[in-house]
PDB file of N, CA, C and O in Angstrom:
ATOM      1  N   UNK A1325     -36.875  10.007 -21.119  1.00  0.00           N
ATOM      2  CA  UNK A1325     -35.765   9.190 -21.572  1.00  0.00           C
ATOM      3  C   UNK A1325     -34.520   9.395 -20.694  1.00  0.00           C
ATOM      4  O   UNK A1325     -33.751   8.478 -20.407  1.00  0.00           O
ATOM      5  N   UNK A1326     -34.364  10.821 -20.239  1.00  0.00           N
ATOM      6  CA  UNK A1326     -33.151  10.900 -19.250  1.00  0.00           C
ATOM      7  C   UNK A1326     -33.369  10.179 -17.972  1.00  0.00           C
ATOM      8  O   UNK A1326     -32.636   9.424 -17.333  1.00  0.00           O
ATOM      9  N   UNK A1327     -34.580  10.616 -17.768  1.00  0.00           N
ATOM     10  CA  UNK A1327     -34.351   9.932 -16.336  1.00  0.00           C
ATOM     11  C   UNK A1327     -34.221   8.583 -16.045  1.00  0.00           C
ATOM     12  O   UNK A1327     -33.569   8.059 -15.142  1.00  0.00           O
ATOM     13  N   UNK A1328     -35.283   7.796 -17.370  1.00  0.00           N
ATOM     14  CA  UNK A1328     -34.835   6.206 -17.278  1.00  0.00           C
ATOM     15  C   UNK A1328     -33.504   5.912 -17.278  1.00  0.00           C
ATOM     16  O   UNK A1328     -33.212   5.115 -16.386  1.00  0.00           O
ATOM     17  N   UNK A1329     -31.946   6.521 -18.439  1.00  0.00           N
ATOM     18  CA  UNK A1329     -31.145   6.396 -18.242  1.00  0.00           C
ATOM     19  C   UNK A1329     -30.237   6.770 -17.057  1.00  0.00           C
ATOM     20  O   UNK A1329     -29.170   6.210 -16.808  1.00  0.00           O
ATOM     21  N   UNK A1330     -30.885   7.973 -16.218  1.00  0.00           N
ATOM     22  CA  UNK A1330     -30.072   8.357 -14.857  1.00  0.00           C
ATOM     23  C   UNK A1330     -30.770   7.292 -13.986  1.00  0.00           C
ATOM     24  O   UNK A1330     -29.836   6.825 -13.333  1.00  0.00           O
ATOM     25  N   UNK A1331     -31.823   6.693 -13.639  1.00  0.00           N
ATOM     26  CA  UNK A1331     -32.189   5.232 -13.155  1.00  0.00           C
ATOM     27  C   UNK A1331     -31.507   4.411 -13.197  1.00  0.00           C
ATOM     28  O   UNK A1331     -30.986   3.922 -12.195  1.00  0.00           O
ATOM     29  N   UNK A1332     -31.284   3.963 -14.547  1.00  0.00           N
ATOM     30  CA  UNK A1332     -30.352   2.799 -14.813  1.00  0.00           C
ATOM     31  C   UNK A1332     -29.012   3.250 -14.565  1.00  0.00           C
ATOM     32  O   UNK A1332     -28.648   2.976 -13.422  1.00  0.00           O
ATOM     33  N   UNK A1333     -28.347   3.718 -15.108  1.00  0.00           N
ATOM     34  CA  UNK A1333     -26.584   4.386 -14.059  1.00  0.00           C
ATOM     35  C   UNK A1333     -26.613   3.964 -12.559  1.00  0.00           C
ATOM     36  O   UNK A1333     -25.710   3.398 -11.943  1.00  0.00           O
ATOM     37  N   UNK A1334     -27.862   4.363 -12.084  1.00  0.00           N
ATOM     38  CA  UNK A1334     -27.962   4.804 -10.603  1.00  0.00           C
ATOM     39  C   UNK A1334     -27.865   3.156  -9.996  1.00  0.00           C
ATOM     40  O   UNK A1334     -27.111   2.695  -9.139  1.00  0.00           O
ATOM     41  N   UNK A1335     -29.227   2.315 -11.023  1.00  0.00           N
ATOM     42  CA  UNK A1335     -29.217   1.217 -10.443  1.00  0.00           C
ATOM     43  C   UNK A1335     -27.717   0.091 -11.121  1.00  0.00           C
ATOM     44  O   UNK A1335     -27.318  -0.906 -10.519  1.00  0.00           O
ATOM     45  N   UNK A1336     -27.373   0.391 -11.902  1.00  0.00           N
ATOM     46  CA  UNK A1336     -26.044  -0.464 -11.918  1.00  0.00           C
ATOM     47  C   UNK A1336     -25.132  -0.169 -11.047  1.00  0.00           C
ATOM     48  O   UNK A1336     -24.655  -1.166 -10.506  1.00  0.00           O
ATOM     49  N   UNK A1337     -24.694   0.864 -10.695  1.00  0.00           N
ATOM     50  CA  UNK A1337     -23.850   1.296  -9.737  1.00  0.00           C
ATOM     51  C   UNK A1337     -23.947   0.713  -8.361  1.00  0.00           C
ATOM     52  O   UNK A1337     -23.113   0.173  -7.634  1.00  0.00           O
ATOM     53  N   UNK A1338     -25.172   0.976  -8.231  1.00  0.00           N
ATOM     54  CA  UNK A1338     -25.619  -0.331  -6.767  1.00  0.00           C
ATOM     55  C   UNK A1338     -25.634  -1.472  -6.596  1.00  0.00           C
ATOM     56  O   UNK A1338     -25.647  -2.029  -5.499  1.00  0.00           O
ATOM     57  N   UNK A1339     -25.633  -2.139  -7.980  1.00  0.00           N
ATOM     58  CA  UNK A1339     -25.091  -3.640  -8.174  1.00  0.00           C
ATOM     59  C   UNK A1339     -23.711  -3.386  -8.320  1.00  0.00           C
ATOM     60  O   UNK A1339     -23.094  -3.833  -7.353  1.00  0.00           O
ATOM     61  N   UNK A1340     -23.016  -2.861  -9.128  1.00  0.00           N
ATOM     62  CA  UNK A1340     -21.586  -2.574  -8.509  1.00  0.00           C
ATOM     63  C   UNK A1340     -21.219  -2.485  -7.546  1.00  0.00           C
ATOM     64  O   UNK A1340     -20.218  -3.181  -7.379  1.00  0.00           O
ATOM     65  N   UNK A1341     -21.666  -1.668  -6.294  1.00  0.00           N
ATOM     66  CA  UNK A1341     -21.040  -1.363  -5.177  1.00  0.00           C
ATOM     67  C   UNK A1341     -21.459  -2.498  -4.039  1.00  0.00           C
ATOM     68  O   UNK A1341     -20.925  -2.752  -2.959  1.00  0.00           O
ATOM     69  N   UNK A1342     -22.482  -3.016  -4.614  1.00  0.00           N
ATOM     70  CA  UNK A1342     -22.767  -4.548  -3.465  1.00  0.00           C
ATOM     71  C   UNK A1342     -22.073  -5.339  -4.032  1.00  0.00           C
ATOM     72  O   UNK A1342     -21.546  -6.020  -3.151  1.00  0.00           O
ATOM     73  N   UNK A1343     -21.546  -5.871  -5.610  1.00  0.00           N
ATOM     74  CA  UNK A1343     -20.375  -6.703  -5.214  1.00  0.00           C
ATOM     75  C   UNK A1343     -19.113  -6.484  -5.058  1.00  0.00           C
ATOM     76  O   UNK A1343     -18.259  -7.324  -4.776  1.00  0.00           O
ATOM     77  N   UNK A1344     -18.959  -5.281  -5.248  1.00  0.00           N
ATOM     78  CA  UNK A1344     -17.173  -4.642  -4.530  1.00  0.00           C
ATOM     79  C   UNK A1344     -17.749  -5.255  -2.852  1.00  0.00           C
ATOM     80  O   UNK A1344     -17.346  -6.351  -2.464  1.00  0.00           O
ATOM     81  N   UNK A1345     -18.322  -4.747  -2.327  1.00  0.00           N
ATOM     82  CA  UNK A1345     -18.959  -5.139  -0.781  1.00  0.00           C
ATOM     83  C   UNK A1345     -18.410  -6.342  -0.141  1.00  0.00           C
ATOM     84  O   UNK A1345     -17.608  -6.561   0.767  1.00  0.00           O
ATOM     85  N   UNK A1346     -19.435  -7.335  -1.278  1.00  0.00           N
ATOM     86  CA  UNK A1346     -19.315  -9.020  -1.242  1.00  0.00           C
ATOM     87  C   UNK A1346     -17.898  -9.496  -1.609  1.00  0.00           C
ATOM     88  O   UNK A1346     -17.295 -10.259  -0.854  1.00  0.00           O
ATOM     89  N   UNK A1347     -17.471  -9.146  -2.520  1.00  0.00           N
ATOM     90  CA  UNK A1347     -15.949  -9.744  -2.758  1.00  0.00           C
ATOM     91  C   UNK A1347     -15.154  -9.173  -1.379  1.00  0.00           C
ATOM     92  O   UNK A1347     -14.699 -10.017  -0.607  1.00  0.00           O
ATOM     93  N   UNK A1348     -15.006  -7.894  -1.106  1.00  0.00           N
ATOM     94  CA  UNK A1348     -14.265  -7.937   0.400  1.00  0.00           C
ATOM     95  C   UNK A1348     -14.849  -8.521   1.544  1.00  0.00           C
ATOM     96  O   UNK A1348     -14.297  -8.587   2.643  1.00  0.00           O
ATOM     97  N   UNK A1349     -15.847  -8.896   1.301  1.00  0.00           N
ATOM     98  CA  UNK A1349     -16.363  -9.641   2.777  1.00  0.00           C
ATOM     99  C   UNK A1349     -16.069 -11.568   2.717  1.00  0.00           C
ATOM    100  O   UNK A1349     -16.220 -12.451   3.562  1.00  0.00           O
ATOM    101  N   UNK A1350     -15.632 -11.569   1.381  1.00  0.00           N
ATOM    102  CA  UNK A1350     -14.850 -12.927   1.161  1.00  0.00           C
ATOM    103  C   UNK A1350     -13.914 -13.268   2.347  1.00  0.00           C
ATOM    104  O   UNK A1350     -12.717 -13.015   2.216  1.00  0.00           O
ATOM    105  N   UNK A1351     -14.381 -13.834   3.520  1.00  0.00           N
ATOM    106  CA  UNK A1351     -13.142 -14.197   4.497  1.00  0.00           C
ATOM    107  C   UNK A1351     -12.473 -15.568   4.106  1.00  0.00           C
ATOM    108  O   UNK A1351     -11.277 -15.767   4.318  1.00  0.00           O
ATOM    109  N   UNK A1352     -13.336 -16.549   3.500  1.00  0.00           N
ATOM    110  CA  UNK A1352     -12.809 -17.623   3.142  1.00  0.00           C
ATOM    111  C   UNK A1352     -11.727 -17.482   2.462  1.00  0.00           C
ATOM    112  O   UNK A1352     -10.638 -17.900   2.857  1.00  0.00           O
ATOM    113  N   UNK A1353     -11.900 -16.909   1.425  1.00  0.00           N
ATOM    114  CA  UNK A1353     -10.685 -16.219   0.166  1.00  0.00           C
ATOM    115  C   UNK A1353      -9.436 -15.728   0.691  1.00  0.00           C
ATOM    116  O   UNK A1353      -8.336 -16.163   0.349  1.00  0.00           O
ATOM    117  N   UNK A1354      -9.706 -14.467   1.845  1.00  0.00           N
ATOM    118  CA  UNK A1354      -8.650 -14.425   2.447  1.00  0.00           C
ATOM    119  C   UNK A1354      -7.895 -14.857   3.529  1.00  0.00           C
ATOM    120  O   UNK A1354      -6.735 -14.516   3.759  1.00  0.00           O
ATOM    121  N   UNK A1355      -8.770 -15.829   4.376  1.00  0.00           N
ATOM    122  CA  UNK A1355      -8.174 -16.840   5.089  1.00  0.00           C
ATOM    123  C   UNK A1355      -7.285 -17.289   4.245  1.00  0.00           C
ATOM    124  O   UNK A1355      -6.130 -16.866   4.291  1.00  0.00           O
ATOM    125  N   UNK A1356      -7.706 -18.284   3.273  1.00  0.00           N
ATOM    126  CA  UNK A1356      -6.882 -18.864   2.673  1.00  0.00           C
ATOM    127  C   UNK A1356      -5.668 -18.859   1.824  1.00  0.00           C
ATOM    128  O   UNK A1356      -4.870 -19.684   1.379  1.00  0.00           O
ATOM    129  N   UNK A1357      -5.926 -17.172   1.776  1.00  0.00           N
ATOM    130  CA  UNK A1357      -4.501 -16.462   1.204  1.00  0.00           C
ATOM    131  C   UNK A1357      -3.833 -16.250   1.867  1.00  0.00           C
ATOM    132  O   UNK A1357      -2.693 -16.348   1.413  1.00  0.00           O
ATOM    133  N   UNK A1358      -3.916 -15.809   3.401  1.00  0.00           N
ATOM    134  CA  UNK A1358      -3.192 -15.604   4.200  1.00  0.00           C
ATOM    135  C   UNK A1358      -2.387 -16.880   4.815  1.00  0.00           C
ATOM    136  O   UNK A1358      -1.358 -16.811   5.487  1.00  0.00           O
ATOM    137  N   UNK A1359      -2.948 -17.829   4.510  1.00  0.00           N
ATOM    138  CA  UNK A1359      -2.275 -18.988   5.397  1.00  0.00           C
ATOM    139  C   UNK A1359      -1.124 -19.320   4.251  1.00  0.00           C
ATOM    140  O   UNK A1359      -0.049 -19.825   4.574  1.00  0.00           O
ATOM    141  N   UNK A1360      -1.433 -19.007   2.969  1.00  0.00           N
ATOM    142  CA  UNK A1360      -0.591 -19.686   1.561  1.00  0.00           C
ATOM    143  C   UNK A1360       0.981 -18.741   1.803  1.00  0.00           C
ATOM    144  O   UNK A1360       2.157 -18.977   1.524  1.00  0.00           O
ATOM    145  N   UNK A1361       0.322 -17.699   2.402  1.00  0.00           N
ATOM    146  CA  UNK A1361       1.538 -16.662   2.595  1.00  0.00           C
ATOM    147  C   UNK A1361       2.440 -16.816   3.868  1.00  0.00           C
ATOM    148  O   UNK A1361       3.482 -16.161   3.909  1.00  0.00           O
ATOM    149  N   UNK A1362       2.057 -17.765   5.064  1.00  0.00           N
ATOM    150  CA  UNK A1362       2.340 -17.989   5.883  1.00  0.00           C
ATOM    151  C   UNK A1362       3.098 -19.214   5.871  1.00  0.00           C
ATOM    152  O   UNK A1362       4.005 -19.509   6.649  1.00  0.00           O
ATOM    153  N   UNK A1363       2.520 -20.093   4.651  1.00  0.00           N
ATOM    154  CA  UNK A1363       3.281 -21.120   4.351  1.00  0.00           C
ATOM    155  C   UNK A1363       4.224 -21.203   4.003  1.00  0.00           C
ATOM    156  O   UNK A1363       5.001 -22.076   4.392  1.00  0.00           O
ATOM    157  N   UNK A1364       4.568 -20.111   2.936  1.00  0.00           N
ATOM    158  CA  UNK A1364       6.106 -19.504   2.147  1.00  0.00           C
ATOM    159  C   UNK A1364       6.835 -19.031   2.940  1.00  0.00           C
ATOM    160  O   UNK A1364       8.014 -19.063   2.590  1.00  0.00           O
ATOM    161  N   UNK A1365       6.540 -18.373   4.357  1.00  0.00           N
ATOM    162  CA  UNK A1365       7.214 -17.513   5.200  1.00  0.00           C
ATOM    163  C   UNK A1365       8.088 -18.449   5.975  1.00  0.00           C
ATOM    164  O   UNK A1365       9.259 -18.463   6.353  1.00  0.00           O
ATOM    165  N   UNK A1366       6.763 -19.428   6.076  1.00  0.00           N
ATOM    166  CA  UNK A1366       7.776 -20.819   7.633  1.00  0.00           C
ATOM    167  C   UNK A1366       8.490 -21.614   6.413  1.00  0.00           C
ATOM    168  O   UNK A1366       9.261 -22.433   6.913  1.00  0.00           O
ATOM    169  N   UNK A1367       8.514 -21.667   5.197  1.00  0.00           N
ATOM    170  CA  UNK A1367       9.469 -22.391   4.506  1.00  0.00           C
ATOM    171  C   UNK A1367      10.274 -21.562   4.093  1.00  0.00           C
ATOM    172  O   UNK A1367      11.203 -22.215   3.616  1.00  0.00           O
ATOM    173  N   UNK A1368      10.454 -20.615   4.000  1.00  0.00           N
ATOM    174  CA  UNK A1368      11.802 -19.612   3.763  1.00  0.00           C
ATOM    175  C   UNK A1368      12.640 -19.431   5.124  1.00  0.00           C
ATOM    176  O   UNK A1368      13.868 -19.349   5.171  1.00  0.00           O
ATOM    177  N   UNK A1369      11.763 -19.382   6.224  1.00  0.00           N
ATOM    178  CA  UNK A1369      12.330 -19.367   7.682  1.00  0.00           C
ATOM    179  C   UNK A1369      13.393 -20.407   7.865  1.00  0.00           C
ATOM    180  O   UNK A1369      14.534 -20.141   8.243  1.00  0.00           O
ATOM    181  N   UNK A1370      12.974 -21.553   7.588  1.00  0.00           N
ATOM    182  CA  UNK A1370      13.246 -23.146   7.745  1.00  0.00           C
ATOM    183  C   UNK A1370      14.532 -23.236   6.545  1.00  0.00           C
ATOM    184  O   UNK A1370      15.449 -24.006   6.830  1.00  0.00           O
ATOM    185  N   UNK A1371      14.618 -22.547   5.341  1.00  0.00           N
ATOM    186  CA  UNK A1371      15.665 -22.393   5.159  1.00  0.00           C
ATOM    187  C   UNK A1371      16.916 -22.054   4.984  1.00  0.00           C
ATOM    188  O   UNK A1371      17.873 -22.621   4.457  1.00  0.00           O
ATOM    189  N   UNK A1372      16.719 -20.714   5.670  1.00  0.00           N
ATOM    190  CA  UNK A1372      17.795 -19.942   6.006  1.00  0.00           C
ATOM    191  C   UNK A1372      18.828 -20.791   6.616  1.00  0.00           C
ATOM    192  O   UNK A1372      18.482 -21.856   7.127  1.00  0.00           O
ATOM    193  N   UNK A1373      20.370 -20.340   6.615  1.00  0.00           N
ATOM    194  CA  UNK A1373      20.959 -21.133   8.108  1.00  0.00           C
ATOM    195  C   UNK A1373      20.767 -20.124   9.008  1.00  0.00           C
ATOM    196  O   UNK A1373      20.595 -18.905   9.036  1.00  0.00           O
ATOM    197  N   UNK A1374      20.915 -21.678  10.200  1.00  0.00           N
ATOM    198  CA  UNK A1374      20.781 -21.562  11.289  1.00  0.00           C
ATOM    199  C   UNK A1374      19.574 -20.725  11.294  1.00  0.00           C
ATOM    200  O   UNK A1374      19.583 -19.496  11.367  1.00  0.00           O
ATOM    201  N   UNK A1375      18.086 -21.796  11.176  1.00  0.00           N
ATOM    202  CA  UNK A1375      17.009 -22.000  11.539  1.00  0.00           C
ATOM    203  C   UNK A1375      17.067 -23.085  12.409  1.00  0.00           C
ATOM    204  O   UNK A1375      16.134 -23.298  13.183  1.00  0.00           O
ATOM    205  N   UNK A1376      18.235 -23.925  12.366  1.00  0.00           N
ATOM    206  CA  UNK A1376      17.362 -24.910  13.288  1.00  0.00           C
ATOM    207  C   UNK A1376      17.415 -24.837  14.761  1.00  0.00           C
ATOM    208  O   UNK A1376      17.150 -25.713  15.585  1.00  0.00           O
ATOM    209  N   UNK A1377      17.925 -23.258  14.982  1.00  0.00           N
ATOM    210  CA  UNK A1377      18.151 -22.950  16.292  1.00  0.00           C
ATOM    211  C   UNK A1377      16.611 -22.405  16.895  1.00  0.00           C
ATOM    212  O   UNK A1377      16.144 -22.384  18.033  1.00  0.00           O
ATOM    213  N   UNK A1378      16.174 -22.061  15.811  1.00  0.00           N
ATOM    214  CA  UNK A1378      14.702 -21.435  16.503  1.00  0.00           C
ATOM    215  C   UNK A1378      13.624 -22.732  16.830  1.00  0.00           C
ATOM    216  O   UNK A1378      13.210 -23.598  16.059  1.00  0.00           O
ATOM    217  N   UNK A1379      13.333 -22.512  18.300  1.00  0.00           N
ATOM    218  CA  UNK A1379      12.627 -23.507  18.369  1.00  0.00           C
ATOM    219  C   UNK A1379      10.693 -23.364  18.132  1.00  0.00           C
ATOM    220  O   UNK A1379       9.988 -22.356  18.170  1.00  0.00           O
ATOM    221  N   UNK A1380      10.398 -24.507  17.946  1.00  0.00           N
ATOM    222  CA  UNK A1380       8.747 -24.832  17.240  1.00  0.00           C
ATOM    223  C   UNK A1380       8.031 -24.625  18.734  1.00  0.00           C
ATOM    224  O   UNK A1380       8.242 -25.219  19.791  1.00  0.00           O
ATOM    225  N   UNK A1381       6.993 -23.422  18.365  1.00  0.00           N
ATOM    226  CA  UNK A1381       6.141 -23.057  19.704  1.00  0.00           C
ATOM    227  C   UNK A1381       5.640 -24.200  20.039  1.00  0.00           C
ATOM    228  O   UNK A1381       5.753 -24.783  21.117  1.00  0.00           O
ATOM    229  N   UNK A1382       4.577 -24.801  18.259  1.00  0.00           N
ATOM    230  CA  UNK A1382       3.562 -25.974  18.676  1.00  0.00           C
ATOM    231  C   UNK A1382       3.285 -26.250  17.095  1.00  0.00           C
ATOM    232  O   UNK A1382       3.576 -25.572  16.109  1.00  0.00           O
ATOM    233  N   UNK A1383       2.583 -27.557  17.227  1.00  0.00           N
ATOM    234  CA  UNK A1383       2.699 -28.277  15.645  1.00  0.00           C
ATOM    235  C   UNK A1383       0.715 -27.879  15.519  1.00  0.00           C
ATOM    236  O   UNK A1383      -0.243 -28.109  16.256  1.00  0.00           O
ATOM    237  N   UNK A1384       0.903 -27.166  14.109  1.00  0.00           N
ATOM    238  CA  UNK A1384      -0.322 -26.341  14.034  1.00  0.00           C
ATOM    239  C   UNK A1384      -1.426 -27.717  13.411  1.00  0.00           C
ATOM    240  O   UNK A1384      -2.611 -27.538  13.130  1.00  0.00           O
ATOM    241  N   UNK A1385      -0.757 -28.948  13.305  1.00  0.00           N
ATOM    242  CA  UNK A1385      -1.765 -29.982  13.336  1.00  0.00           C
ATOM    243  C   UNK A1385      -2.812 -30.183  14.583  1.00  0.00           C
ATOM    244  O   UNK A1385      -4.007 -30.387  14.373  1.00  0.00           O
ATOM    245  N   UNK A1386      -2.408 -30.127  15.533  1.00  0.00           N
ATOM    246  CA  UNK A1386      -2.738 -30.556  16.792  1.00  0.00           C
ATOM    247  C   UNK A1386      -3.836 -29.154  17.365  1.00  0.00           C
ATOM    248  O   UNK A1386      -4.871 -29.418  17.977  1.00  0.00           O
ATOM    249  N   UNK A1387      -3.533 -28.072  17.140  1.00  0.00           N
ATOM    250  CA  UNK A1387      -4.619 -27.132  17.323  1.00  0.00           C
ATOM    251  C   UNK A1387      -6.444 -27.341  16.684  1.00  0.00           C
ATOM    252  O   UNK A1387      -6.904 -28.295  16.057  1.00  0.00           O
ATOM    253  N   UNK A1388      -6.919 -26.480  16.992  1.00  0.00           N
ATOM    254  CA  UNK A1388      -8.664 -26.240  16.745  1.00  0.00           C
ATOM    255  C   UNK A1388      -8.748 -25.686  15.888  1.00  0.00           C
ATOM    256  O   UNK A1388      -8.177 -24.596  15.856  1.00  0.00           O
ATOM    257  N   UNK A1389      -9.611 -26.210  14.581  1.00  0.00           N
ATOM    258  CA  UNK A1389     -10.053 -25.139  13.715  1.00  0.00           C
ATOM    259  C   UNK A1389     -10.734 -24.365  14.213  1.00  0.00           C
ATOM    260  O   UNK A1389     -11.715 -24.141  13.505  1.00  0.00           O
ATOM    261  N   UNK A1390     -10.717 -23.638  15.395  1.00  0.00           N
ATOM    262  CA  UNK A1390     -11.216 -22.103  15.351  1.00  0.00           C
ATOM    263  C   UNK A1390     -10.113 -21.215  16.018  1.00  0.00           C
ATOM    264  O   UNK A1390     -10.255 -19.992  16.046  1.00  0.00           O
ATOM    265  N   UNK A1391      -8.580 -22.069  16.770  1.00  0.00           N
ATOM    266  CA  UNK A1391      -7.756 -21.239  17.487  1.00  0.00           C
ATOM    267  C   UNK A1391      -7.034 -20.322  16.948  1.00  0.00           C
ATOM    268  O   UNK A1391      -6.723 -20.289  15.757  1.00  0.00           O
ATOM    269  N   UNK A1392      -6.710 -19.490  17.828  1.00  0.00           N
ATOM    270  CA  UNK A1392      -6.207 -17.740  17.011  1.00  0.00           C
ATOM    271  C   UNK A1392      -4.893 -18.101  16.768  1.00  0.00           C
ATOM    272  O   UNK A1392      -4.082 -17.293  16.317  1.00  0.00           O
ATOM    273  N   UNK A1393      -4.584 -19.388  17.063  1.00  0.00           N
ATOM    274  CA  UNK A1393      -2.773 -19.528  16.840  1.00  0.00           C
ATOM    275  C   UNK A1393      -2.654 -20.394  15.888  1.00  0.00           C
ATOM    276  O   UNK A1393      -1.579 -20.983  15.780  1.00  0.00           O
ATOM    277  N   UNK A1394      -3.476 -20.607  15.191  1.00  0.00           N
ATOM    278  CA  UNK A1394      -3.368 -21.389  13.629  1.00  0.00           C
ATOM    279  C   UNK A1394      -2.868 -20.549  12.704  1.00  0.00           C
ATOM    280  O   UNK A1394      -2.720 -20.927  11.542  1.00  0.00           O
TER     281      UNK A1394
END
């Protein structure tokens, strides 16, 4: 009886620890958090004064969905 229950501990824990795993290997998730945070940043930027002195590298429309400067 113990050992079935030290089995089962053993094997939930390993389904635990593969989806702690899987949820951090979520890049979609955090792509997409990161850009939401990037969004708030260039609109807080944009409203400070005297933002409109800083000039626009490049309009992130016009880039590649795969470029590192998106």
């Amino acid at each position: 009886m113990t050992t079935v229950l030290i089995a089962l501990a053993g094997i939930a824990l390993l389904v635990f620890f593969a989806v702690l795993v899987g949820t951090s290997m979520d890049t979609e998730g955090q792509r997409r958090e990161w850009r939401r945070l990037a969004d708030e940043r260039r609109l807080l930027r944009e409203q400070r004064p005297g933002a409109g002195f800083v000039a626009r590298r490049c309009d992130p429309d016009s880039l590649c969905e795969g470029c590192p400067f998106r």
